[in-house]
Amino acid sequence: MEGVKRRFIKYLILKESVGCNELITEFQFTKHEVMNIMKDMNQSFKKDVIISSDEVVYMSEVGKMICYKKFF
């Protein structure tokens, strides 16, 4: 699962914003799995680095730097 999380984070870092459906298609996950991965990732940091609504997922520049330092 760690490899999937790294790929997921890398994908988000390289994008300005991503539609939930795009993540579902790209990673072949269900919407529930996408939401769980984002929840797990956010819980591993002191603050939310992945921000989402029902339609769109994005990361702030600060969030991208935090994730980059941890995973790469």
GROMACS .gro file of N, CA and C in nm:
model
  216
    1MET      N    1   0.082  -0.120   0.000
    1MET     CA    2   0.000   0.000   0.000
    1MET      C    3   0.087   0.126   0.000
    2GLU      N    4   0.206   0.117   0.057
    2GLU     CA    5   0.294   0.234   0.062
    2GLU      C    6   0.329   0.283  -0.078
    3GLY      N    7   0.350   0.190  -0.172
    3GLY     CA    8   0.379   0.229  -0.310
    3GLY      C    9   0.262   0.302  -0.374
    4VAL      N   10   0.142   0.258  -0.343
    4VAL     CA   11   0.022   0.323  -0.395
    4VAL      C   12   0.011   0.464  -0.339
    5LYS      N   13   0.038   0.480  -0.211
    5LYS     CA   14   0.031   0.613  -0.149
    5LYS      C   15   0.133   0.707  -0.212
    6ARG      N   16   0.254   0.658  -0.236
    6ARG     CA   17   0.357   0.741  -0.299
    6ARG      C   18   0.313   0.784  -0.439
    7ARG      N   19   0.259   0.690  -0.515
    7ARG     CA   20   0.212   0.722  -0.650
    7ARG      C   21   0.097   0.821  -0.646
    8PHE      N   22   0.008   0.802  -0.550
    8PHE     CA   23  -0.108   0.889  -0.531
    8PHE      C   24  -0.061   1.031  -0.498
    9ILE      N   25   0.032   1.044  -0.404
    9ILE     CA   26   0.086   1.175  -0.365
    9ILE      C   27   0.159   1.240  -0.482
   10LYS      N   28   0.241   1.163  -0.552
   10LYS     CA   29   0.313   1.218  -0.667
   10LYS      C   30   0.215   1.273  -0.770
   11TYR      N   31   0.108   1.200  -0.794
   11TYR     CA   32   0.006   1.242  -0.890
   11TYR      C   33  -0.055   1.375  -0.847
   12LEU      N   34  -0.089   1.387  -0.719
   12LEU     CA   35  -0.149   1.511  -0.669
   12LEU      C   36  -0.051   1.628  -0.670
   13ILE      N   37   0.075   1.601  -0.638
   13ILE     CA   38   0.176   1.707  -0.637
   13ILE      C   39   0.191   1.768  -0.776
   14LEU      N   40   0.184   1.685  -0.877
   14LEU     CA   41   0.206   1.732  -1.014
   14LEU      C   42   0.085   1.801  -1.076
   15LYS      N   43  -0.029   1.794  -1.010
   15LYS     CA   44  -0.152   1.853  -1.065
   15LYS      C   45  -0.192   1.976  -0.983
   16GLU      N   46  -0.260   2.069  -1.048
   16GLU     CA   47  -0.316   2.185  -0.977
   16GLU      C   48  -0.437   2.143  -0.895
   17SER      N   49  -0.526   2.070  -0.959
   17SER     CA   50  -0.642   2.011  -0.891
   17SER      C   51  -0.684   1.890  -0.974
   18VAL      N   52  -0.750   1.797  -0.909
   18VAL     CA   53  -0.787   1.672  -0.973
   18VAL      C   54  -0.931   1.641  -0.939
   19GLY      N   55  -1.007   1.599  -1.038
   19GLY     CA   56  -1.142   1.554  -1.012
   19GLY      C   57  -1.141   1.418  -0.946
   20CYS      N   58  -1.234   1.393  -0.857
   20CYS     CA   59  -1.243   1.262  -0.792
   20CYS      C   60  -1.255   1.150  -0.895
   21ASN      N   61  -1.332   1.175  -0.999
   21ASN     CA   62  -1.349   1.073  -1.103
   21ASN      C   63  -1.218   1.043  -1.175
   22GLU      N   64  -1.133   1.144  -1.190
   22GLU     CA   65  -1.002   1.123  -1.251
   22GLU      C   66  -0.917   1.031  -1.165
   23LEU      N   67  -0.920   1.049  -1.033
   23LEU     CA   68  -0.845   0.961  -0.942
   23LEU      C   69  -0.901   0.819  -0.946
   24ILE      N   70  -1.032   0.808  -0.950
   24ILE     CA   71  -1.096   0.676  -0.956
   24ILE      C   72  -1.052   0.603  -1.082
   25THR      N   73  -1.048   0.674  -1.194
   25THR     CA   74  -1.007   0.613  -1.321
   25THR      C   75  -0.858   0.582  -1.322
   26GLU      N   76  -0.776   0.677  -1.281
   26GLU     CA   77  -0.631   0.662  -1.286
   26GLU      C   78  -0.581   0.548  -1.198
   27PHE      N   79  -0.637   0.536  -1.079
   27PHE     CA   80  -0.588   0.437  -0.983
   27PHE      C   81  -0.678   0.314  -0.972
   28GLN      N   82  -0.787   0.313  -1.046
   28GLN     CA   83  -0.883   0.203  -1.045
   28GLN      C   84  -0.932   0.173  -0.903
   29PHE      N   85  -0.968   0.279  -0.832
   29PHE     CA   86  -1.023   0.271  -0.698
   29PHE      C   87  -1.171   0.306  -0.702
   30THR      N   88  -1.239   0.272  -0.595
   30THR     CA   89  -1.374   0.322  -0.575
   30THR      C   90  -1.363   0.460  -0.509
   31LYS      N   91  -1.470   0.535  -0.509
   31LYS     CA   92  -1.469   0.667  -0.443
   31LYS      C   93  -1.439   0.651  -0.295
   32HIS      N   94  -1.492   0.546  -0.235
   32HIS     CA   95  -1.468   0.519  -0.093
   32HIS      C   96  -1.319   0.496  -0.066
   33GLU      N   97  -1.252   0.420  -0.153
   33GLU     CA   98  -1.109   0.394  -0.137
   33GLU      C   99  -1.027   0.523  -0.151
   34VAL      N  100  -1.064   0.608  -0.247
   34VAL     CA  101  -0.995   0.736  -0.264
   34VAL      C  102  -1.008   0.820  -0.138
   35MET      N  103  -1.129   0.828  -0.085
   35MET     CA  104  -1.152   0.907   0.037
   35MET      C  105  -1.075   0.850   0.156
   36ASN      N  106  -1.068   0.717   0.167
   36ASN     CA  107  -0.993   0.655   0.276
   36ASN      C  108  -0.843   0.682   0.266
   37ILE      N  109  -0.789   0.677   0.145
   37ILE     CA  110  -0.646   0.706   0.127
   37ILE      C  111  -0.617   0.850   0.167
   38MET      N  112  -0.702   0.942   0.124
   38MET     CA  113  -0.682   1.083   0.161
   38MET      C  114  -0.692   1.101   0.312
   39LYS      N  115  -0.787   1.034   0.374
   39LYS     CA  116  -0.803   1.043   0.520
   39LYS      C  117  -0.678   0.988   0.591
   40ASP      N  118  -0.629   0.872   0.546
   40ASP     CA  119  -0.508   0.813   0.605
   40ASP      C  120  -0.388   0.905   0.589
   41MET      N  121  -0.374   0.964   0.471
   41MET     CA  122  -0.262   1.054   0.446
   41MET      C  123  -0.270   1.176   0.537
   42ASN      N  124  -0.388   1.235   0.547
   42ASN     CA  125  -0.403   1.354   0.632
   42ASN      C  126  -0.379   1.323   0.779
   43GLN      N  127  -0.416   1.203   0.824
   43GLN     CA  128  -0.395   1.167   0.963
   43GLN      C  129  -0.247   1.148   0.996
   44SER      N  130  -0.165   1.123   0.895
   44SER     CA  131  -0.022   1.104   0.921
   44SER      C  132   0.053   1.237   0.933
   45PHE      N  133  -0.016   1.348   0.911
   45PHE     CA  134   0.043   1.481   0.925
   45PHE      C  135  -0.028   1.558   1.035
   46LYS      N  136   0.032   1.668   1.080
   46LYS     CA  137  -0.028   1.749   1.186
   46LYS      C  138  -0.149   1.826   1.137
   47LYS      N  139  -0.155   1.852   1.007
   47LYS     CA  140  -0.269   1.924   0.949
   47LYS      C  141  -0.306   1.858   0.816
   48ASP      N  142  -0.424   1.890   0.767
   48ASP     CA  143  -0.466   1.834   0.639
   48ASP      C  144  -0.380   1.888   0.527
   49VAL      N  145  -0.320   1.799   0.450
   49VAL     CA  146  -0.241   1.840   0.335
   49VAL      C  147  -0.318   1.817   0.205
   50ILE      N  148  -0.415   1.727   0.210
   50ILE     CA  149  -0.500   1.699   0.095
   50ILE      C  150  -0.638   1.755   0.126
   51ILE      N  151  -0.685   1.842   0.041
   51ILE     CA  152  -0.814   1.906   0.061
   51ILE      C  153  -0.908   1.855  -0.046
   52SER      N  154  -1.029   1.819  -0.006
   52SER     CA  155  -1.121   1.763  -0.105
   52SER      C  156  -1.264   1.806  -0.079
   53SER      N  157  -1.339   1.804  -0.186
   53SER     CA  158  -1.483   1.817  -0.180
   53SER      C  159  -1.537   1.690  -0.246
   54ASP      N  160  -1.663   1.685  -0.273
   54ASP     CA  161  -1.717   1.567  -0.340
   54ASP      C  162  -1.667   1.555  -0.484
   55GLU      N  163  -1.625   1.666  -0.542
   55GLU     CA  164  -1.589   1.668  -0.684
   55GLU      C  165  -1.439   1.685  -0.711
   56VAL      N  166  -1.370   1.763  -0.628
   56VAL     CA  167  -1.233   1.803  -0.659
   56VAL      C  168  -1.139   1.777  -0.541
   57VAL      N  169  -1.015   1.740  -0.574
   57VAL     CA  170  -0.910   1.717  -0.475
   57VAL      C  171  -0.793   1.807  -0.512
   58TYR      N  172  -0.736   1.872  -0.414
   58TYR     CA  173  -0.617   1.952  -0.441
   58TYR      C  174  -0.530   1.960  -0.317
   59MET      N  175  -0.407   2.009  -0.339
   59MET     CA  176  -0.312   2.030  -0.231
   59MET      C  177  -0.260   2.172  -0.242
   60SER      N  178  -0.243   2.238  -0.129
   60SER     CA  179  -0.179   2.369  -0.130
   60SER      C  180  -0.031   2.350  -0.160
   61GLU      N  181   0.036   2.458  -0.194
   61GLU     CA  182   0.181   2.450  -0.219
   61GLU      C  183   0.255   2.404  -0.094
   62VAL      N  184   0.212   2.450   0.021
   62VAL     CA  185   0.274   2.408   0.148
   62VAL      C  186   0.251   2.258   0.168
   63GLY      N  187   0.129   2.212   0.142
   63GLY     CA  188   0.098   2.070   0.154
   63GLY      C  189   0.182   1.986   0.060
   64LYS      N  190   0.203   2.035  -0.061
   64LYS     CA  191   0.286   1.962  -0.157
   64LYS      C  192   0.429   1.949  -0.106
   65MET      N  193   0.483   2.057  -0.049
   65MET     CA  194   0.620   2.053   0.004
   65MET      C  195   0.631   1.957   0.122
   66ILE      N  196   0.533   1.958   0.210
   66ILE     CA  197   0.533   1.868   0.326
   66ILE      C  198   0.533   1.723   0.278
   67CYS      N  199   0.447   1.691   0.183
   67CYS     CA  200   0.438   1.554   0.131
   67CYS      C  201   0.565   1.515   0.057
   68TYR      N  202   0.618   1.606  -0.021
   68TYR     CA  203   0.740   1.577  -0.096
   68TYR      C  204   0.854   1.542  -0.001
   69LYS      N  205   0.869   1.619   0.105
   69LYS     CA  206   0.976   1.594   0.203
   69LYS      C  207   0.959   1.459   0.272
   70LYS      N  208   0.835   1.419   0.297
   70LYS     CA  209   0.811   1.294   0.368
   70LYS      C  210   0.827   1.172   0.278
   71PHE      N  211   0.784   1.181   0.154
   71PHE     CA  212   0.777   1.062   0.069
   71PHE      C  213   0.887   1.050  -0.035
   72PHE      N  214   0.961   1.159  -0.062
   72PHE     CA  215   1.060   1.150  -0.170
   72PHE      C  216   1.196   1.195  -0.128
   0.00000   0.00000   0.00000
